[in-house]
Each structure stands twice: as C-alpha cells, then as structure tokens.
PDB file of C-alpha atoms in Angstrom:
ATOM      1  CA  ARG F   1     -16.930 -22.260 -23.151  1.00 41.00           C
ATOM      2  CA  HIS F   2     -20.056 -24.144 -24.102  1.00 40.00           C
ATOM      3  CA  SER F   3     -19.195 -26.775 -26.684  1.00 39.00           C
ATOM      4  CA  ALA F   4     -21.923 -26.936 -29.290  1.00 37.00           C
ATOM      5  CA  PRO F   5     -22.524 -30.218 -31.111  1.00 35.00           C
ATOM      6  CA  PRO F   6     -21.515 -30.241 -34.794  1.00 35.00           C
ATOM      7  CA  HIS F   7     -25.085 -30.375 -36.127  1.00 34.00           C
ATOM      8  CA  LEU F   8     -27.402 -27.809 -34.576  1.00 36.00           C
ATOM      9  CA  PRO F   9     -31.170 -27.989 -35.109  1.00 37.00           C
ATOM     10  CA  CYS F  10     -32.328 -25.993 -38.112  1.00 38.00           C
ATOM     11  CA  THR F  11     -35.575 -24.571 -36.721  1.00 46.00           C
ATOM     12  CA  MET F  12     -36.038 -22.147 -33.869  1.00 50.00           C
ATOM     13  CA  ALA F  13     -38.736 -24.321 -32.352  1.00 45.00           C
ATOM     14  CA  ALA F  14     -36.291 -27.202 -32.069  1.00 48.00           C
ATOM     15  CA  GLN F  15     -33.650 -25.029 -30.368  1.00 73.00           C
ATOM     16  CA  CYS F  16     -35.618 -23.120 -27.733  1.00 82.00           C
ATOM     17  CA  ASP F  17     -37.991 -24.155 -24.964  1.00 87.00           C
ATOM     18  CA  GLU F  18     -40.284 -21.146 -25.330  1.00 87.00           C
ATOM     19  CA  CYS F  19     -40.695 -18.348 -27.856  1.00 88.00           C
ATOM     20  CA  VAL F  20     -42.559 -15.279 -26.586  1.00 88.00           C
ATOM     21  CA  HIS F  21     -43.766 -12.627 -29.048  1.00 87.00           C
ATOM     22  CA  ALA F  22     -44.144  -8.938 -28.303  1.00 87.00           C
ATOM     23  CA  SER F  23     -47.065  -6.969 -29.723  1.00 83.00           C
ATOM     24  CA  GLN F  24     -44.891  -5.030 -32.185  1.00 83.00           C
ATOM     25  CA  ASN F  25     -41.288  -4.493 -33.209  1.00 79.00           C
ATOM     26  CA  GLN F  26     -39.085  -1.402 -33.366  1.00 76.00           C
ATOM     27  CA  TYR F  27     -39.974  -0.736 -36.993  1.00 73.00           C
ATOM     28  CA  THR F  28     -43.763  -0.834 -36.562  1.00 71.00           C
ATOM     29  CA  LEU F  29     -43.318   1.615 -33.683  1.00 72.00           C
ATOM     30  CA  GLY F  30     -41.447   3.965 -36.026  1.00 67.00           C
ATOM     31  CA  ALA F  31     -38.171   3.680 -34.125  1.00 65.00           C
ATOM     32  CA  VAL F  32     -35.790   2.362 -36.765  1.00 71.00           C
ATOM     33  CA  SER F  33     -32.700   2.840 -34.597  1.00 74.00           C
ATOM     34  CA  ALA F  34     -34.143   1.804 -31.231  1.00 81.00           C
ATOM     35  CA  CYS F  35     -32.663  -1.702 -31.040  1.00 86.00           C
ATOM     36  CA  VAL F  36     -29.961  -0.709 -28.526  1.00 88.00           C
ATOM     37  CA  PRO F  37     -32.245   1.194 -26.086  1.00 89.00           C
ATOM     38  CA  ALA F  38     -34.965  -1.473 -26.365  1.00 89.00           C
ATOM     39  CA  SER F  39     -32.412  -4.174 -25.542  1.00 91.00           C
ATOM     40  CA  LEU F  40     -31.088  -2.135 -22.609  1.00 92.00           C
ATOM     41  CA  HIS F  41     -34.539  -1.503 -21.154  1.00 92.00           C
ATOM     42  CA  LEU F  42     -35.454  -5.196 -21.326  1.00 93.00           C
ATOM     43  CA  ALA F  43     -32.086  -6.115 -19.795  1.00 93.00           C
ATOM     44  CA  TYR F  44     -32.814  -3.717 -16.927  1.00 93.00           C
ATOM     45  CA  ALA F  45     -36.287  -5.212 -16.409  1.00 92.00           C
ATOM     46  CA  LEU F  46     -34.984  -8.792 -16.228  1.00 92.00           C
ATOM     47  CA  LEU F  47     -32.031  -7.893 -13.992  1.00 91.00           C
ATOM     48  CA  ALA F  48     -34.384  -6.079 -11.617  1.00 89.00           C
ATOM     49  CA  ASP F  49     -36.759  -9.049 -11.522  1.00 87.00           C
ATOM     50  CA  PRO F  50     -35.553 -12.341 -13.076  1.00 86.00           C
ATOM     51  CA  ALA F  51     -38.998 -13.844 -12.413  1.00 85.00           C
ATOM     52  CA  ALA F  52     -40.309 -11.760 -15.340  1.00 84.00           C
ATOM     53  CA  SER F  53     -38.347 -13.919 -17.779  1.00 84.00           C
ATOM     54  CA  HIS F  54     -41.178 -16.043 -19.150  1.00 83.00           C
ATOM     55  CA  GLY F  55     -44.758 -16.077 -20.351  1.00 86.00           C
ATOM     56  CA  GLU F  56     -47.076 -13.105 -20.185  1.00 90.00           C
ATOM     57  CA  ARG F  57     -44.793 -11.107 -17.922  1.00 91.00           C
ATOM     58  CA  LEU F  58     -41.976 -11.393 -20.455  1.00 90.00           C
ATOM     59  CA  ARG F  59     -44.299 -10.271 -23.251  1.00 91.00           C
ATOM     60  CA  ARG F  60     -45.391  -7.210 -21.264  1.00 92.00           C
ATOM     61  CA  ALA F  61     -41.779  -6.431 -20.372  1.00 91.00           C
ATOM     62  CA  MET F  62     -40.814  -6.535 -24.067  1.00 91.00           C
ATOM     63  CA  ASP F  63     -43.718  -4.269 -25.025  1.00 90.00           C
ATOM     64  CA  GLU F  64     -42.781  -1.764 -22.324  1.00 91.00           C
ATOM     65  CA  ALA F  65     -39.103  -1.814 -23.330  1.00 89.00           C
ATOM     66  CA  LEU F  66     -39.959  -1.261 -27.006  1.00 88.00           C
ATOM     67  CA  GLN F  67     -42.415   1.546 -26.271  1.00 87.00           C
ATOM     68  CA  THR F  68     -40.024   3.305 -23.876  1.00 87.00           C
ATOM     69  CA  ALA F  69     -37.183   3.055 -26.380  1.00 84.00           C
ATOM     70  CA  ALA F  70     -39.366   4.248 -29.258  1.00 83.00           C
ATOM     71  CA  ALA F  71     -40.593   7.265 -27.282  1.00 82.00           C
ATOM     72  CA  ALA F  72     -37.069   8.348 -26.365  1.00 78.00           C
ATOM     73  CA  HIS F  73     -35.316   7.482 -29.628  1.00 71.00           C
ATOM     74  CA  HIS F  74     -37.999   7.973 -32.269  1.00 62.00           C
ATOM     75  CA  GLY F  75     -36.283   8.707 -35.564  1.00 59.00           C
ATOM     76  CA  GLN F  76     -32.882   9.245 -33.974  1.00 62.00           C
ATOM     77  CA  ALA F  77     -29.643   7.998 -35.465  1.00 68.00           C
ATOM     78  CA  HIS F  78     -28.032   4.839 -34.180  1.00 73.00           C
ATOM     79  CA  GLN F  79     -26.576   5.253 -30.675  1.00 78.00           C
ATOM     80  CA  THR F  80     -24.043   3.102 -28.891  1.00 83.00           C
ATOM     81  CA  GLU F  81     -24.832   1.185 -25.734  1.00 86.00           C
ATOM     82  CA  HIS F  82     -22.669   3.600 -23.724  1.00 88.00           C
ATOM     83  CA  GLU F  83     -24.425   6.703 -25.112  1.00 87.00           C
ATOM     84  CA  VAL F  84     -27.875   5.316 -24.318  1.00 87.00           C
ATOM     85  CA  ARG F  85     -26.951   4.347 -20.759  1.00 88.00           C
ATOM     86  CA  CYS F  86     -25.365   7.712 -19.986  1.00 88.00           C
ATOM     87  CA  ALA F  87     -28.413   9.613 -21.256  1.00 86.00           C
ATOM     88  CA  ASP F  88     -30.975   7.641 -19.203  1.00 87.00           C
ATOM     89  CA  PRO F  89     -30.940   7.895 -15.365  1.00 87.00           C
ATOM     90  CA  THR F  90     -32.625   4.502 -15.019  1.00 87.00           C
ATOM     91  CA  LEU F  91     -30.243   2.658 -17.330  1.00 89.00           C
ATOM     92  CA  ALA F  92     -27.293   4.449 -15.724  1.00 88.00           C
ATOM     93  CA  GLN F  93     -27.840   2.213 -12.673  1.00 89.00           C
ATOM     94  CA  LEU F  94     -26.569  -0.751 -14.682  1.00 90.00           C
ATOM     95  CA  THR F  95     -23.003  -1.813 -13.985  1.00 88.00           C
ATOM     96  CA  VAL F  96     -20.683  -2.804 -16.822  1.00 91.00           C
ATOM     97  CA  ALA F  97     -19.097  -6.100 -15.802  1.00 89.00           C
ATOM     98  CA  LEU F  98     -17.165  -6.679 -19.017  1.00 88.00           C
ATOM     99  CA  GLU F  99     -16.657  -5.220 -22.493  1.00 90.00           C
ATOM    100  CA  GLU F 100     -15.177  -7.309 -25.290  1.00 90.00           C
ATOM    101  CA  GLN F 101     -14.938  -7.541 -29.053  1.00 90.00           C
ATOM    102  CA  VAL F 102     -15.588 -11.074 -30.259  1.00 90.00           C
ATOM    103  CA  SER F 103     -15.631 -12.694 -33.683  1.00 90.00           C
ATOM    104  CA  VAL F 104     -19.029 -13.897 -34.853  1.00 88.00           C
ATOM    105  CA  ARG F 105     -17.383 -17.304 -35.174  1.00 88.00           C
ATOM    106  CA  GLU F 106     -17.104 -17.435 -31.361  1.00 89.00           C
ATOM    107  CA  THR F 107     -20.686 -17.214 -30.157  1.00 90.00           C
ATOM    108  CA  ASP F 108     -19.848 -19.891 -27.580  1.00 89.00           C
ATOM    109  CA  LEU F 109     -17.315 -17.457 -26.087  1.00 90.00           C
ATOM    110  CA  VAL F 110     -20.014 -14.772 -25.834  1.00 91.00           C
ATOM    111  CA  VAL F 111     -22.245 -17.105 -23.817  1.00 91.00           C
ATOM    112  CA  SER F 112     -19.296 -18.131 -21.651  1.00 89.00           C
ATOM    113  CA  LEU F 113     -18.460 -14.481 -20.878  1.00 89.00           C
ATOM    114  CA  LEU F 114     -22.074 -13.836 -19.916  1.00 91.00           C
ATOM    115  CA  THR F 115     -22.227 -16.911 -17.688  1.00 89.00           C
ATOM    116  CA  ALA F 116     -18.899 -16.086 -16.028  1.00 88.00           C
ATOM    117  CA  CYS F 117     -20.252 -12.696 -14.895  1.00 88.00           C
ATOM    118  CA  ALA F 118     -23.450 -14.177 -13.425  1.00 86.00           C
ATOM    119  CA  SER F 119     -24.311 -16.136 -10.322  1.00 79.00           C
ATOM    120  CA  ALA F 120     -27.448 -17.465  -8.660  1.00 69.00           C
ATOM    121  CA  ALA F 121     -27.567 -14.286  -6.574  1.00 74.00           C
ATOM    122  CA  MET F 122     -26.802 -11.895  -9.435  1.00 84.00           C
ATOM    123  CA  PRO F 123     -28.062 -12.511 -12.994  1.00 91.00           C
ATOM    124  CA  ALA F 124     -26.362 -10.891 -15.962  1.00 93.00           C
ATOM    125  CA  ALA F 125     -27.357  -9.561 -19.377  1.00 94.00           C
ATOM    126  CA  ALA F 126     -25.295  -8.693 -22.426  1.00 94.00           C
ATOM    127  CA  ILE F 127     -25.901  -6.264 -25.274  1.00 93.00           C
ATOM    128  CA  ILE F 128     -24.499  -7.655 -28.517  1.00 93.00           C
ATOM    129  CA  THR F 129     -23.964  -5.042 -31.208  1.00 90.00           C
ATOM    130  CA  LYS F 130     -23.032  -5.707 -34.790  1.00 86.00           C
ATOM    131  CA  PRO F 131     -24.028  -2.518 -36.611  1.00 77.00           C
ATOM    132  CA  PRO F 132     -26.635  -1.800 -37.648  1.00 80.00           C
ATOM    133  CA  GLU F 133     -28.286  -4.395 -35.382  1.00 86.00           C
ATOM    134  CA  ALA F 134     -28.224  -5.093 -31.650  1.00 89.00           C
ATOM    135  CA  TYR F 135     -29.575  -7.930 -29.515  1.00 92.00           C
ATOM    136  CA  MET F 136     -29.786  -8.819 -25.840  1.00 93.00           C
ATOM    137  CA  ILE F 137     -29.021 -12.087 -24.076  1.00 94.00           C
ATOM    138  CA  PHE F 138     -29.711 -12.846 -20.417  1.00 95.00           C
ATOM    139  CA  THR F 139     -28.970 -15.565 -17.898  1.00 93.00           C
ATOM    140  CA  ASP F 140     -30.396 -16.074 -14.428  1.00 88.00           C
ATOM    141  CA  GLY F 141     -27.055 -17.490 -13.289  1.00 84.00           C
ATOM    142  CA  ALA F 142     -28.412 -21.028 -13.230  1.00 80.00           C
ATOM    143  CA  GLN F 143     -29.641 -23.006 -16.224  1.00 83.00           C
ATOM    144  CA  GLU F 144     -31.720 -20.492 -18.147  1.00 90.00           C
ATOM    145  CA  HIS F 145     -30.720 -18.220 -21.034  1.00 93.00           C
ATOM    146  CA  ILE F 146     -32.817 -15.735 -23.013  1.00 93.00           C
ATOM    147  CA  PHE F 147     -32.278 -14.158 -26.426  1.00 94.00           C
ATOM    148  CA  PHE F 148     -34.146 -10.949 -27.358  1.00 92.00           C
ATOM    149  CA  ASP F 149     -34.501  -9.628 -30.899  1.00 90.00           C
ATOM    150  CA  PRO F 150     -36.198  -6.188 -31.070  1.00 88.00           C
ATOM    151  CA  HIS F 151     -36.188  -6.207 -34.881  1.00 84.00           C
ATOM    152  CA  GLY F 152     -38.563  -9.156 -35.263  1.00 77.00           C
ATOM    153  CA  GLY F 153     -39.215 -11.074 -38.456  1.00 69.00           C
ATOM    154  CA  ARG F 154     -37.291 -14.239 -37.590  1.00 66.00           C
ATOM    155  CA  ALA F 155     -39.769 -16.017 -35.354  1.00 60.00           C
ATOM    156  CA  PRO F 156     -42.166 -18.283 -37.276  1.00 61.00           C
ATOM    157  CA  GLY F 157     -45.659 -16.907 -37.823  1.00 64.00           C
ATOM    158  CA  SER F 158     -44.981 -13.363 -36.585  1.00 70.00           C
ATOM    159  CA  SER F 159     -43.048 -10.239 -37.539  1.00 77.00           C
ATOM    160  CA  ALA F 160     -43.050  -8.910 -33.971  1.00 83.00           C
ATOM    161  CA  ALA F 161     -40.072  -8.676 -31.693  1.00 87.00           C
ATOM    162  CA  TYR F 162     -39.550 -11.872 -29.743  1.00 89.00           C
ATOM    163  CA  ALA F 163     -37.630 -13.528 -26.922  1.00 90.00           C
ATOM    164  CA  MET F 164     -36.448 -17.122 -26.872  1.00 90.00           C
ATOM    165  CA  ARG F 165     -35.911 -19.084 -23.655  1.00 92.00           C
ATOM    166  CA  PHE F 166     -33.361 -21.866 -23.387  1.00 93.00           C
ATOM    167  CA  ARG F 167     -33.514 -24.018 -20.259  1.00 91.00           C
ATOM    168  CA  GLY F 168     -31.541 -26.908 -18.815  1.00 89.00           C
ATOM    169  CA  GLU F 169     -27.930 -28.003 -18.915  1.00 87.00           C
ATOM    170  CA  SER F 170     -27.757 -27.528 -22.693  1.00 87.00           C
ATOM    171  CA  SER F 171     -29.209 -24.005 -22.633  1.00 89.00           C
ATOM    172  CA  GLY F 172     -25.814 -22.347 -23.074  1.00 89.00           C
ATOM    173  CA  TRP F 173     -24.654 -24.144 -26.190  1.00 88.00           C
ATOM    174  CA  ARG F 174     -28.144 -24.014 -27.730  1.00 91.00           C
ATOM    175  CA  LEU F 175     -28.135 -20.242 -27.298  1.00 92.00           C
ATOM    176  CA  ALA F 176     -24.628 -20.109 -28.790  1.00 91.00           C
ATOM    177  CA  GLY F 177     -25.824 -22.129 -31.767  1.00 90.00           C
ATOM    178  CA  PHE F 178     -28.778 -19.835 -32.338  1.00 90.00           C
ATOM    179  CA  LEU F 179     -26.562 -16.746 -32.105  1.00 89.00           C
ATOM    180  CA  ALA F 180     -24.407 -18.235 -34.855  1.00 89.00           C
ATOM    181  CA  SER F 181     -27.476 -18.508 -37.091  1.00 87.00           C
ATOM    182  CA  VAL F 182     -28.561 -14.931 -36.349  1.00 86.00           C
ATOM    183  CA  MET F 183     -25.093 -13.459 -36.982  1.00 85.00           C
ATOM    184  CA  PRO F 184     -23.325 -15.752 -39.450  1.00 84.00           C
ATOM    185  CA  CYS F 185     -19.794 -15.105 -40.587  1.00 84.00           C
ATOM    186  CA  MET F 186     -20.110 -13.289 -43.922  1.00 83.00           C
ATOM    187  CA  SER F 187     -17.626 -13.354 -46.798  1.00 83.00           C
ATOM    188  CA  LEU F 188     -17.256  -9.968 -48.491  1.00 80.00           C
ATOM    189  CA  GLY F 189     -15.582 -11.337 -51.594  1.00 84.00           C
ATOM    190  CA  PRO F 190     -12.008 -11.630 -52.868  1.00 84.00           C
ATOM    191  CA  ASP F 191     -11.573  -7.863 -53.233  1.00 86.00           C
ATOM    192  CA  VAL F 192     -11.887  -7.248 -49.495  1.00 82.00           C
ATOM    193  CA  SER F 193      -8.819  -7.776 -47.322  1.00 86.00           C
ATOM    194  CA  ALA F 194      -8.790 -10.351 -44.552  1.00 84.00           C
ATOM    195  CA  GLU F 195      -8.413  -7.568 -41.979  1.00 86.00           C
ATOM    196  CA  GLN F 196     -11.508  -5.735 -43.225  1.00 85.00           C
ATOM    197  CA  GLN F 197     -13.483  -8.962 -43.283  1.00 84.00           C
ATOM    198  CA  ALA F 198     -12.449  -9.670 -39.686  1.00 87.00           C
ATOM    199  CA  ILE F 199     -13.606  -6.196 -38.631  1.00 87.00           C
ATOM    200  CA  TYR F 200     -16.941  -6.658 -40.381  1.00 86.00           C
ATOM    201  CA  ASN F 201     -17.439 -10.032 -38.682  1.00 87.00           C
ATOM    202  CA  THR F 202     -16.746  -8.687 -35.180  1.00 90.00           C
ATOM    203  CA  MET F 203     -19.406  -7.968 -32.577  1.00 90.00           C
ATOM    204  CA  ASP F 204     -19.206  -5.733 -29.505  1.00 92.00           C
ATOM    205  CA  VAL F 205     -20.297  -7.470 -26.314  1.00 93.00           C
ATOM    206  CA  THR F 206     -21.131  -5.514 -23.142  1.00 93.00           C
ATOM    207  CA  VAL F 207     -22.062  -7.599 -20.104  1.00 93.00           C
ATOM    208  CA  LEU F 208     -24.242  -5.771 -17.575  1.00 93.00           C
ATOM    209  CA  THR F 209     -25.370  -6.425 -14.020  1.00 91.00           C
ATOM    210  CA  LEU F 210     -27.520  -4.557 -11.529  1.00 86.00           C
ATOM    211  CA  PRO F 211     -25.946  -3.796  -8.118  1.00 76.00           C
ATOM    212  CA  PRO F 212     -27.221  -6.371  -5.605  1.00 66.00           C
ATOM    213  CA  ILE F 213     -28.389  -3.614  -3.236  1.00 53.00           C
ATOM    214  CA  LEU F 214     -30.834  -2.361  -5.896  1.00 53.00           C
ATOM    215  CA  ALA F 215     -32.138  -5.496  -7.607  1.00 52.00           C
ATOM    216  CA  PRO F 216     -34.079  -7.041  -4.670  1.00 48.00           C
ATOM    217  CA  MET F 217     -35.646  -3.694  -3.705  1.00 48.00           C
ATOM    218  CA  LEU F 218     -36.603  -2.890  -7.286  1.00 48.00           C
ATOM    219  CA  SER F 219     -38.331  -6.252  -7.722  1.00 48.00           C
ATOM    220  CA  ARG F 220     -40.320  -5.712  -4.498  1.00 44.00           C
ATOM    221  CA  THR F 221     -41.695  -2.395  -5.747  1.00 45.00           C
ATOM    222  CA  HIS F 222     -43.786  -4.242  -8.377  1.00 45.00           C
ATOM    223  CA  PRO F 223     -46.470  -6.847  -7.653  1.00 44.00           C
ATOM    224  CA  ALA F 224     -46.407 -10.195  -9.409  1.00 42.00           C
ATOM    225  CA  GLY F 225     -48.803  -9.098 -12.136  1.00 43.00           C
ATOM    226  CA  SER F 226     -46.976  -6.011 -13.374  1.00 43.00           C
ATOM    227  CA  PRO F 227     -43.817  -5.710 -15.469  1.00 43.00           C
ATOM    228  CA  PRO F 228     -40.837  -4.342 -13.474  1.00 40.00           C
ATOM    229  CA  VAL F 229     -39.505  -2.125 -16.223  1.00 39.00           C
ATOM    230  CA  HIS F 230     -38.263   1.461 -16.385  1.00 40.00           C
ATOM    231  CA  LEU F 231     -38.063   1.716 -12.613  1.00 38.00           C
ATOM    232  CA  GLU F 232     -36.751   4.699 -10.711  1.00 42.00           C
ATOM    233  CA  PRO F 233     -34.588   4.313  -7.588  1.00 43.00           C
ATOM    234  CA  PRO F 234     -36.856   3.690  -4.556  1.00 44.00           C
ATOM    235  CA  GLN F 235     -37.173   7.077  -2.854  1.00 49.00           C
ATOM    236  CA  PRO F 236     -37.529   5.707   0.722  1.00 51.00           C
ATOM    237  CA  MET F 237     -34.258   3.836   0.290  1.00 48.00           C
ATOM    238  CA  LEU F 238     -32.517   6.931  -1.069  1.00 54.00           C
ATOM    239  CA  GLY F 239     -33.893   8.955   1.831  1.00 61.00           C
ATOM    240  CA  ARG F 240     -32.560   6.502   4.391  1.00 62.00           C
ATOM    241  CA  LEU F 241     -29.168   6.450   2.698  1.00 64.00           C
ATOM    242  CA  GLN F 242     -29.030  10.238   2.714  1.00 70.00           C
ATOM    243  CA  GLU F 243     -29.933  10.373   6.411  1.00 73.00           C
ATOM    244  CA  GLU F 244     -27.269   7.781   7.197  1.00 71.00           C
ATOM    245  CA  MET F 245     -24.654   9.744   5.238  1.00 77.00           C
ATOM    246  CA  GLU F 246     -25.585  12.953   7.085  1.00 80.00           C
ATOM    247  CA  HIS F 247     -25.338  11.144  10.420  1.00 78.00           C
ATOM    248  CA  LEU F 248     -21.910   9.760   9.529  1.00 81.00           C
ATOM    249  CA  ALA F 249     -20.743  13.203   8.394  1.00 84.00           C
ATOM    250  CA  ALA F 250     -21.878  14.738  11.698  1.00 84.00           C
ATOM    251  CA  ARG F 251     -20.136  11.991  13.658  1.00 83.00           C
ATOM    252  CA  LEU F 252     -16.941  12.573  11.651  1.00 86.00           C
ATOM    253  CA  ARG F 253     -17.047  16.302  12.445  1.00 87.00           C
ATOM    254  CA  GLN F 254     -17.551  15.459  16.124  1.00 87.00           C
ATOM    255  CA  LEU F 255     -14.514  13.159  16.125  1.00 87.00           C
ATOM    256  CA  GLU F 256     -12.417  15.774  14.337  1.00 88.00           C
ATOM    257  CA  ASP F 257     -13.379  18.391  16.981  1.00 88.00           C
ATOM    258  CA  GLN F 258     -12.571  15.960  19.778  1.00 88.00           C
ATOM    259  CA  CYS F 259      -9.181  15.162  18.240  1.00 90.00           C
ATOM    260  CA  ALA F 260      -8.422  18.887  17.909  1.00 89.00           C
ATOM    261  CA  ALA F 261      -9.354  19.458  21.577  1.00 88.00           C
ATOM    262  CA  ASP F 262      -7.209  16.514  22.722  1.00 89.00           C
ATOM    263  CA  ARG F 263      -4.305  17.810  20.702  1.00 88.00           C
ATOM    264  CA  SER F 264      -4.629  21.229  22.325  1.00 88.00           C
ATOM    265  CA  LYS F 265      -4.578  19.584  25.757  1.00 89.00           C
ATOM    266  CA  ILE F 266      -1.476  17.588  24.885  1.00 91.00           C
ATOM    267  CA  VAL F 267       0.292  20.722  23.627  1.00 89.00           C
ATOM    268  CA  ALA F 268      -0.666  22.603  26.820  1.00 89.00           C
ATOM    269  CA  LEU F 269       0.533  19.749  29.064  1.00 90.00           C
ATOM    270  CA  THR F 270       3.800  19.507  27.162  1.00 90.00           C
ATOM    271  CA  SER F 271       4.401  23.247  27.538  1.00 89.00           C
ATOM    272  CA  ALA F 272       3.619  23.071  31.275  1.00 89.00           C
ATOM    273  CA  ASN F 273       6.012  20.154  31.692  1.00 90.00           C
ATOM    274  CA  ASP F 274       8.754  22.076  29.874  1.00 89.00           C
ATOM    275  CA  ARG F 275       8.247  25.075  32.195  1.00 89.00           C
ATOM    276  CA  LEU F 276       8.389  22.868  35.300  1.00 90.00           C
ATOM    277  CA  GLU F 277      11.608  21.271  34.113  1.00 89.00           C
ATOM    278  CA  GLN F 278      13.093  24.717  33.543  1.00 89.00           C
ATOM    279  CA  GLN F 279      12.025  25.861  37.022  1.00 88.00           C
ATOM    280  CA  VAL F 280      13.493  22.733  38.654  1.00 88.00           C
ATOM    281  CA  ALA F 281      16.742  23.216  36.766  1.00 87.00           C
ATOM    282  CA  SER F 282      16.855  26.863  37.873  1.00 87.00           C
ATOM    283  CA  LEU F 283      16.267  25.883  41.495  1.00 87.00           C
ATOM    284  CA  HIS F 284      19.061  23.288  41.356  1.00 83.00           C
ATOM    285  CA  ALA F 285      21.416  25.801  39.842  1.00 84.00           C
ATOM    286  CA  ALA F 286      20.557  28.450  42.446  1.00 83.00           C
ATOM    287  CA  ALA F 287      20.809  26.085  45.460  1.00 80.00           C
ATOM    288  CA  GLY F 288      24.096  24.530  44.383  1.00 71.00           C
ATOM    289  CA  PRO F 289      25.689  21.289  45.725  1.00 64.00           C
ATOM    290  CA  SER F 290      25.725  22.487  49.369  1.00 58.00           C
ATOM    291  CA  ALA F 291      21.914  22.573  49.530  1.00 55.00           C
ATOM    292  CA  THR F 292      21.769  18.829  48.999  1.00 53.00           C
ATOM    293  CA  GLY F 293      24.778  17.839  51.018  1.00 55.00           C
ATOM    294  CA  GLY F 294      26.853  17.388  47.914  1.00 54.00           C
ATOM    295  CA  LYS F 295      24.373  14.945  46.418  1.00 53.00           C
ATOM    296  CA  GLN F 296      22.811  15.359  43.010  1.00 53.00           C
ATOM    297  CA  PHE F 297      19.117  14.760  42.476  1.00 50.00           C
ATOM    298  CA  ALA F 298      18.396  11.584  40.538  1.00 49.00           C
ATOM    299  CA  SER F 299      16.633  11.924  37.214  1.00 50.00           C
ATOM    300  CA  ALA F 300      13.656   9.960  35.884  1.00 47.00           C
ATOM    301  CA  ASP F 301      15.875   8.522  33.169  1.00 51.00           C
ATOM    302  CA  GLU F 302      18.114   6.950  35.792  1.00 47.00           C
ATOM    303  CA  PHE F 303      15.329   5.229  37.690  1.00 43.00           C
ATOM    304  CA  GLY F 304      12.826   4.666  34.901  1.00 49.00           C
ATOM    305  CA  ASP F 305       9.916   6.559  36.464  1.00 52.00           C
ATOM    306  CA  TRP F 306       9.055   9.102  39.162  1.00 49.00           C
ATOM    307  CA  GLU F 307       8.226   6.360  41.612  1.00 52.00           C
ATOM    308  CA  ALA F 308      11.861   5.184  41.389  1.00 50.00           C
ATOM    309  CA  VAL F 309      12.987   8.757  41.920  1.00 45.00           C
ATOM    310  CA  GLY F 310      10.893   8.977  45.086  1.00 51.00           C
ATOM    311  CA  LYS F 311      12.348   5.733  46.458  1.00 53.00           C
ATOM    312  CA  ALA F 312      15.873   6.973  45.768  1.00 51.00           C
ATOM    313  CA  HIS F 313      15.284  10.017  48.002  1.00 50.00           C
TER     314      HIS F 313
END
C-alpha cells in the first residue's frame, strides 16, 4: 500500500502536477449516465497509447471518450462496467485483471491494487464505481498516476470534465489522498445500521489491461498528433492471424492423415507377420522331428533377435 501522510494538501493544485480540462462534461453533452462508458473509453485510449497521458493529447482523448460515450449512451439508464464492455466490440478487447470491493476508507488499497497489476511494459487502468458516480484511474507502471472525472465541477475555474496527473515517487499516495476527498466516508445517521453504512461506503474496483499483443500495434496506427481512442483491431494483423490459423489447421489435417496411413501400415505388417508365424508353425508340424534330425528350431525369444537365430543354425 501507499502510506499517505496524516495531513494531505487541501487544494487540488497542491496535490497534482497537472490538471487537464476537457471541453465539456457528461451533463453538458446530455449523457447523464455516461460516466462509466466515458471512463472506459478513456482507459482504452491510455492503455493503447500511454504517451497520450498529458497535455493537449490528453484533452483530445477526454473529449473523444466523452463524445463517444454520449453518442452510445445518450439518455440511457446507468450501466455497469461489465455491461458496457460486453456491448462494445472495442472495449471488449480490455482484459479484467482484478475485481474487488473496497471500502472508501481504503483508497490507498485501490492504488496499490492498480499498481500491482501494472508494469513498465503493461500499464493498467481501473474503473471505480460508487453509484451513481464512476471514475477512472490509470498508471503507466512507473511513477505516474492519472485520475479522470467525467462529471466535472471539482476542478477550479471550470465545470468541464478533467484529468489530474500525479508524477514522481509520491504519486501513488497523493492520488490515494485525492480519491479520499472525492469519495469521503459518509455517515448516514444513527437510524442506519452499521452493515448498511458499510455497503453504502463501498466502491467497486475493476482493474483493466490491454493484451500486450494489441497495445503496441494500436498505438502505431495513430500518428503523434492524433488521439488513439475508439480504435478497431488492426485488420492487417487480423488477416495475418487468420492465415496463420488456416495454415496450422491444414498442417494438423496433414499430420492426422499421415498418422492414419502409418497406422494402416502397422496393422497390415502385423497381420502379415501373424500369417507368416502361422505358416512356419504349420510347416514345423507337418515336417515333424525327423525333418530336422530331431532338433527343434530355435525361437527369436531364445536368442534375442533373428540374427541370433541365424547364428544358431
């Protein structure tokens, strides 16, 4: 876990290294319930190309994620992270690395779970849901963390959606501290049981990654000046994979045919050997002991092989 100091800074500016504003938020786009899909689309964009995690490219990526989510979920009821991923072929490429329910008191655990699923070669993102709101956090696997709020209204001087970047060795616990301020532990009063309060103060955390075979190819399909969001699987790559699978299937059929032919040969040779043994036995029985001067023919079992049999006679 990341151990946060007892007194966290009060202002967002003091906690983050950069605050990037989108052009709008989910509400101004008319998509009241689009926080989950918007978070998923931005997570996909950053996992496909971690270099889009700052400045103008991050702003464009947020705008694209919000617009894509609003177009697909305009006016719809709240959907879970799983429902959104299953309904979108692009988001379905994301891999669930971990799913956990965590108390809002343990935001440091959330950051630790995210970091544990990431590496320098494979960044990770997490969708944090505490109905009716959802957020996204991201790490590049090194010393950078990002928080995305599609609702907007918290960043100073703007009501637009925003992303906050935390960099350096302290980025993890600073993100954990900010998460605690966004989702504080709420008391529902003396009339509400402790169990119900615990349920209310629980958040669902889904950590996502993008398969390593896809992420580098997806990032190369976009030049440095364009946001790598809402990407489809590269068709040339899919074509090559399909050709390779067809080649392997043909080779497997060829090996199966060869095995069947070899088996038929073995069966035929075994049958021929059995017939020869029967013929030899019949000849021995017909000739009798006098034909061999009273001597019995040696068997292969006695001498170990036919060469030994030949030497014996």
